[in-house]
Short mmCIF file of C-alpha atoms in Angstrom, two decimals:
data_model
loop_
_atom_site.label_atom_id
_atom_site.label_comp_id
_atom_site.label_asym_id
_atom_site.label_seq_id
_atom_site.Cartn_x
_atom_site.Cartn_y
_atom_site.Cartn_z
CA MET J 1 0.15 -0.10 0.05
CA SER J 2 1.06 3.37 -1.04
CA SER J 3 2.24 5.76 1.69
CA LYS J 4 -0.71 8.16 0.30
CA TRP J 5 -4.20 6.29 0.76
CA THR J 6 -5.82 6.95 -2.23
CA ALA J 7 -9.33 5.27 -3.72
CA ALA J 8 -7.00 2.57 -5.31
CA ASP J 9 -6.19 1.00 -1.87
CA VAL J 10 -9.79 0.09 -1.14
CA PRO J 11 -10.02 -3.37 -1.06
CA ASP J 12 -12.88 -5.74 -3.44
CA GLN J 13 -15.87 -5.37 -1.72
CA SER J 14 -17.51 -7.73 -3.65
CA GLY J 15 -20.44 -9.48 -1.75
CA ARG J 16 -20.33 -6.85 0.86
CA VAL J 17 -23.31 -4.74 1.34
CA ALA J 18 -22.86 -0.56 2.31
CA ILE J 19 -25.96 1.84 3.07
CA ILE J 20 -24.97 5.42 2.94
CA THR J 21 -26.89 7.96 4.11
CA GLY J 22 -27.31 11.48 1.79
CA ALA J 23 -25.49 9.79 -0.97
CA ASN J 24 -27.06 11.49 -4.39
CA SER J 25 -24.29 14.47 -4.00
CA GLY J 26 -20.98 15.27 -2.67
CA LEU J 27 -18.88 13.05 -0.13
CA GLY J 28 -21.81 10.43 -0.20
CA TYR J 29 -22.33 10.06 -3.91
CA ASP J 30 -18.02 9.61 -4.10
CA THR J 31 -18.01 7.25 -1.35
CA ALA J 32 -20.84 5.12 -3.40
CA ALA J 33 -19.30 5.25 -6.55
CA VAL J 34 -16.27 4.24 -5.63
CA LEU J 35 -17.74 1.32 -3.17
CA ALA J 36 -20.26 0.25 -6.53
CA ALA J 37 -16.96 0.10 -8.60
CA LYS J 38 -15.20 -2.14 -5.98
CA GLY J 39 -18.15 -4.74 -6.17
CA ALA J 40 -20.09 -3.54 -3.24
CA HIS J 41 -23.87 -3.51 -2.96
CA VAL J 42 -24.48 0.08 -2.53
CA VAL J 43 -27.60 1.43 -0.83
CA LEU J 44 -28.38 5.02 -1.52
CA ALA J 45 -30.44 6.42 1.67
CA VAL J 46 -31.74 9.71 0.28
CA ARG J 47 -34.27 12.10 1.11
CA ASN J 48 -34.93 13.07 -2.73
CA LEU J 49 -35.45 9.48 -4.79
CA ASP J 50 -35.33 11.80 -7.94
CA LYS J 51 -31.70 13.00 -7.25
CA GLY J 52 -31.32 9.40 -5.67
CA ASN J 53 -32.28 8.00 -9.17
CA GLU J 54 -30.23 10.23 -11.14
CA ALA J 55 -26.79 9.25 -8.62
CA ALA J 56 -27.12 5.79 -9.31
CA ASP J 57 -27.63 5.93 -13.27
CA ARG J 58 -24.52 8.15 -12.92
CA ILE J 59 -22.58 5.18 -11.04
CA LYS J 60 -23.96 2.61 -13.23
CA LYS J 61 -22.63 4.54 -16.18
CA ALA J 62 -18.96 5.03 -14.96
CA SER J 63 -19.53 1.29 -13.81
CA PRO J 64 -21.34 -0.79 -15.83
CA ASN J 65 -21.69 -3.92 -13.11
CA ALA J 66 -22.02 -1.66 -10.19
CA VAL J 67 -25.23 -2.53 -8.07
CA VAL J 68 -26.81 0.35 -7.03
CA ALA J 69 -30.24 0.34 -4.87
CA LEU J 70 -32.14 2.92 -3.17
CA GLN J 71 -33.99 3.80 0.03
CA GLU J 72 -36.26 6.76 0.64
CA LEU J 73 -34.85 8.26 4.07
CA ASP J 74 -35.51 11.76 5.57
CA LEU J 75 -33.57 12.29 8.73
CA THR J 76 -35.62 14.90 9.66
CA SER J 77 -38.34 12.65 10.81
CA LEU J 78 -38.12 9.73 13.19
CA ASP J 79 -40.88 8.79 11.43
CA SER J 80 -39.29 8.44 8.05
CA VAL J 81 -36.17 7.03 9.46
CA ARG J 82 -38.29 4.25 11.42
CA LYS J 83 -40.03 3.20 8.02
CA ALA J 84 -36.44 3.18 6.30
CA ALA J 85 -35.03 0.94 9.13
CA ASP J 86 -37.86 -1.36 8.48
CA ALA J 87 -37.27 -1.91 4.84
CA LEU J 88 -33.70 -2.09 5.26
CA ARG J 89 -33.85 -4.38 7.91
CA THR J 90 -36.24 -6.80 5.71
CA ASN J 91 -34.07 -6.26 2.53
CA TYR J 92 -30.67 -6.43 4.15
CA PRO J 93 -30.51 -9.04 6.48
CA ARG J 94 -26.79 -8.63 6.17
CA ILE J 95 -24.98 -5.45 6.48
CA ASP J 96 -21.78 -4.60 6.48
CA LEU J 97 -21.40 -1.04 6.35
CA LEU J 98 -23.68 1.72 7.54
CA ILE J 99 -22.11 4.88 6.51
CA ASN J 100 -23.68 8.12 8.45
CA ASN J 101 -22.60 10.84 6.06
CA ALA J 102 -25.78 13.07 5.77
CA GLY J 103 -25.84 16.10 7.04
CA VAL J 104 -26.69 19.93 7.23
CA MET J 105 -24.17 22.73 8.07
CA TYR J 106 -24.50 26.14 9.73
CA VAL J 107 -28.64 26.53 8.52
CA PRO J 108 -28.66 30.57 8.87
CA THR J 109 -31.41 31.00 11.13
CA ARG J 110 -32.91 28.31 13.72
CA GLU J 111 -35.08 25.68 11.91
CA VAL J 112 -36.47 22.42 13.66
CA THR J 113 -36.87 18.99 12.54
CA LYS J 114 -39.88 17.21 12.35
CA ASP J 115 -39.61 16.53 15.72
CA GLY J 116 -38.87 19.68 16.82
CA PHE J 117 -35.13 19.10 17.17
CA GLU J 118 -33.07 21.95 15.93
CA MET J 119 -31.92 20.88 12.54
CA GLN J 120 -28.33 20.46 12.52
CA PHE J 121 -28.34 17.99 15.92
CA GLY J 122 -31.58 16.48 14.74
CA THR J 123 -30.32 15.80 11.35
CA ASN J 124 -26.78 15.16 11.85
CA HIS J 125 -26.81 13.27 15.13
CA LEU J 126 -30.17 12.34 16.35
CA GLY J 127 -31.57 10.79 12.73
CA HIS J 128 -28.43 8.90 12.46
CA PHE J 129 -28.32 7.65 16.00
CA ALA J 130 -32.37 6.13 15.64
CA LEU J 131 -31.20 4.66 12.49
CA ASP J 132 -28.52 3.00 13.44
CA GLY J 133 -29.90 1.56 16.52
CA LEU J 134 -32.59 0.36 14.75
CA LEU J 135 -30.26 -1.23 11.66
CA ILE J 136 -27.52 -2.27 14.12
CA ASP J 137 -28.49 -6.14 14.74
CA ASN J 138 -28.41 -6.68 10.73
CA LEU J 139 -24.66 -5.55 11.21
CA LEU J 140 -23.61 -7.41 15.09
CA GLY J 141 -23.66 -11.15 13.25
CA VAL J 142 -21.43 -9.79 10.26
CA GLU J 143 -17.48 -10.28 10.34
CA GLY J 144 -15.57 -7.08 9.34
CA SER J 145 -18.92 -4.59 9.48
CA ARG J 146 -18.55 -1.27 10.16
CA VAL J 147 -20.41 1.69 11.50
CA VAL J 148 -18.42 5.01 9.93
CA THR J 149 -19.92 8.59 11.01
CA VAL J 150 -18.74 11.38 9.04
CA SER J 151 -17.68 14.49 11.67
CA SER J 152 -15.90 17.23 10.77
CA VAL J 153 -13.13 19.85 11.83
CA GLY J 154 -16.13 21.69 13.15
CA HIS J 155 -16.20 19.79 16.37
CA ARG J 156 -13.77 21.69 17.79
CA ILE J 157 -14.85 25.06 16.90
CA LEU J 158 -17.29 26.78 19.50
CA ALA J 159 -18.14 23.22 19.99
CA LYS J 160 -19.95 21.72 23.48
CA ILE J 161 -22.87 19.71 24.37
CA HIS J 162 -25.55 22.25 25.65
CA PHE J 163 -27.74 19.65 27.68
CA ASP J 164 -29.75 22.49 29.11
CA ASP J 165 -30.57 24.04 25.58
CA LEU J 166 -30.01 21.12 22.82
CA GLY J 167 -32.76 23.09 20.62
CA TRP J 168 -31.03 26.52 20.86
CA GLU J 169 -34.21 27.95 21.94
CA ARG J 170 -32.72 30.60 23.93
CA GLY J 171 -30.57 32.32 21.43
CA TYR J 172 -29.10 30.65 17.90
CA ASN J 173 -25.33 30.56 17.15
CA ARG J 174 -25.35 28.45 13.97
CA ILE J 175 -21.42 27.63 13.93
CA ALA J 176 -21.78 26.53 17.50
CA ALA J 177 -25.03 24.73 16.69
CA TYR J 178 -23.23 22.84 13.95
CA GLY J 179 -20.13 22.31 16.36
CA GLN J 180 -22.32 20.64 18.99
CA SER J 181 -23.72 18.21 16.26
CA LYS J 182 -20.05 17.30 15.01
CA LEU J 183 -18.80 16.77 18.37
CA SER J 184 -22.15 14.58 19.15
CA ASN J 185 -20.88 12.20 16.11
CA LEU J 186 -17.61 11.32 17.80
CA LEU J 187 -19.08 11.32 21.26
CA PHE J 188 -21.88 8.67 19.73
CA THR J 189 -18.60 6.63 17.49
CA TYR J 190 -16.59 6.43 20.85
CA GLU J 191 -19.42 5.17 22.92
CA LEU J 192 -20.58 2.65 20.52
CA GLN J 193 -17.33 1.33 19.90
CA ARG J 194 -16.88 0.71 23.83
CA ARG J 195 -20.62 -0.65 23.91
CA LEU J 196 -19.44 -2.93 20.62
CA LYS J 197 -16.28 -4.17 22.33
CA ALA J 198 -17.67 -5.07 25.53
CA LYS J 199 -20.29 -7.29 23.79
CA GLY J 200 -17.58 -9.03 21.94
CA ALA J 201 -19.16 -8.05 18.75
CA PRO J 202 -17.26 -8.23 15.42
CA THR J 203 -18.26 -4.84 14.42
CA ILE J 204 -16.63 -1.49 14.84
CA ALA J 205 -17.38 2.06 15.24
CA VAL J 206 -15.19 4.80 13.44
CA ALA J 207 -15.51 7.72 12.21
CA ALA J 208 -14.05 10.35 9.31
CA HIS J 209 -13.90 13.93 8.28
CA PRO J 210 -13.26 15.24 4.84
CA GLY J 211 -11.09 18.42 5.50
CA PHE J 212 -12.37 21.46 3.74
CA ALA J 213 -14.03 19.80 1.13
CA ASP J 214 -15.99 21.87 -1.95
CA THR J 215 -19.45 20.27 -1.45
CA GLU J 216 -23.06 21.98 -1.47
CA LEU J 217 -22.96 21.98 2.31
CA MET J 218 -20.57 25.30 1.99
CA ARG J 219 -23.62 26.95 0.23
CA HIS J 220 -24.95 27.94 4.14
CA LEU J 221 -21.06 29.57 4.77
CA PRO J 222 -21.57 33.03 6.30
CA SER J 223 -21.56 35.53 3.43
CA PHE J 224 -18.54 37.66 5.07
CA ILE J 225 -16.34 34.83 4.09
CA PRO J 226 -16.15 35.42 0.50
CA ALA J 227 -15.64 32.43 -2.16
CA ALA J 228 -12.38 33.86 -3.31
CA LEU J 229 -11.39 32.97 0.51
CA TRP J 230 -12.11 29.54 0.97
CA LYS J 231 -12.20 28.04 -2.68
CA PRO J 232 -8.40 27.93 -2.99
CA ILE J 233 -8.00 26.03 0.46
CA THR J 234 -10.79 23.50 -0.08
CA GLN J 235 -10.52 19.89 -1.86
CA PRO J 236 -12.82 18.20 -4.45
CA ALA J 237 -15.70 16.19 -3.41
CA GLU J 238 -13.82 13.08 -3.92
CA LYS J 239 -10.86 13.65 -2.33
CA GLY J 240 -13.15 14.64 0.93
CA ALA J 241 -14.73 11.36 0.58
CA LEU J 242 -11.54 9.17 0.89
CA GLY J 243 -11.46 9.52 4.66
CA THR J 244 -14.41 7.57 4.71
CA LEU J 245 -13.30 5.33 2.46
CA ARG J 246 -10.46 4.48 4.28
CA ALA J 247 -12.77 4.64 7.52
CA ALA J 248 -14.59 1.92 6.18
CA THR J 249 -12.36 -0.37 4.07
CA ASP J 250 -9.17 -0.24 5.45
CA PRO J 251 -8.23 -3.40 6.83
CA THR J 252 -5.56 -2.40 9.24
CA GLY J 253 -8.49 0.18 10.83
CA GLN J 254 -9.54 -0.47 14.32
CA GLY J 255 -12.41 0.63 16.14
CA GLY J 256 -12.79 4.09 17.14
CA ASP J 257 -10.12 5.15 14.79
CA TYR J 258 -11.02 8.76 13.20
CA TYR J 259 -9.55 9.44 9.34
CA GLY J 260 -8.95 12.96 8.16
CA PRO J 261 -6.34 14.33 5.64
CA ASP J 262 -3.17 14.95 6.46
CA GLY J 263 -2.20 18.15 5.45
CA VAL J 264 -1.64 21.33 7.36
CA GLY J 265 -4.22 21.55 9.98
CA GLU J 266 -6.18 18.89 8.08
CA VAL J 267 -7.60 21.05 5.61
CA LYS J 268 -6.78 18.56 2.96
CA GLY J 269 -4.67 15.79 1.48
CA ASN J 270 -4.90 12.00 1.64
CA PRO J 271 -6.24 10.27 4.69
CA LYS J 272 -4.52 8.79 7.94
CA VAL J 273 -5.58 8.22 11.28
CA VAL J 274 -5.81 12.14 13.22
CA ALA J 275 -6.61 12.88 16.68
CA SER J 276 -10.02 14.44 17.56
CA SER J 277 -10.92 16.70 20.68
CA ALA J 278 -9.69 16.10 24.09
CA GLN J 279 -13.56 16.91 24.77
CA SER J 280 -15.02 14.10 22.35
CA HIS J 281 -12.76 11.28 24.61
CA ASP J 282 -14.47 12.11 27.50
CA ALA J 283 -16.51 9.18 28.79
CA ASP J 284 -18.95 11.34 30.74
CA LEU J 285 -19.86 13.26 28.02
CA GLN J 286 -20.40 9.94 25.88
CA GLY J 287 -22.80 7.84 28.15
CA ARG J 288 -24.64 11.38 28.88
CA LEU J 289 -25.35 12.27 25.31
CA TRP J 290 -26.30 8.31 24.66
CA THR J 291 -28.51 8.76 27.62
CA VAL J 292 -30.30 11.60 26.14
CA SER J 293 -30.30 10.54 22.39
CA GLU J 294 -31.85 7.44 23.90
CA GLU J 295 -34.78 9.62 25.54
CA LEU J 296 -35.24 12.02 22.69
CA THR J 297 -35.58 9.16 19.61
CA GLY J 298 -37.30 6.44 21.92
CA VAL J 299 -34.43 4.09 20.30
CA THR J 300 -32.27 1.61 22.15
CA PHE J 301 -29.10 -0.25 20.89
CA PRO J 302 -28.96 -3.79 21.68
CA VAL J 303 -25.53 -3.15 23.16
#
């Protein structure tokens, strides 16, 4: 394997089932395209089925033998999450990769999900928490199975878990709210890994971040940050997706690994194991968030 890990290093994925949320564009699409090209049966779990079909067609055009399916999933609705999980559990008794990729970033004004959760926390963390809890049984018997969650360097920026006001009802700061959601992704990953290990399961939980990737998420960057300033330091989505791909497929990967770009400040580059904030490793915080997430979603994990 080269010292610079690339998509060429993804091993053969034949016979594996990969479910990817938000896979119709950006990082999710590029992750799906590579896994499908490597032989995985890829399920695009998407809110918009028309865009999902277009993405599936593009993947099949590039890789004529690709096996791509669609599943409607709206992470802003626990009802939709439950319906999607029911269908996925039935259709895929064996799941090898569950990739929590979908997300929203820097939503300009406070919005809530269909269940009343602040949009970034509800979509990026709670929607995925519920989905994973409902699907994890289908991974637990599968050797080499992984839950991969996409976080962000934003987990360090103004980030803390506001347990006294998770919904930002007492004053909304979009950057801090995004930071809370991305810190939650890592707290979830590490707590899930601890539970999987305690159970002796063959499944591991890992995380990744794309650096500063030029995707649709950038549309909500504050207007005082002009594109001329951030465009030159971004990397294309397909490069940003490499962290997710390495987390999902590197045979040397360990539970609790966190992958990000190897360049200065982890802004861009090829993926390697990187460190996350001290706060993300706080076991008390991990356990407390887990308990609150179970209460808010009504979903408990069998681990």
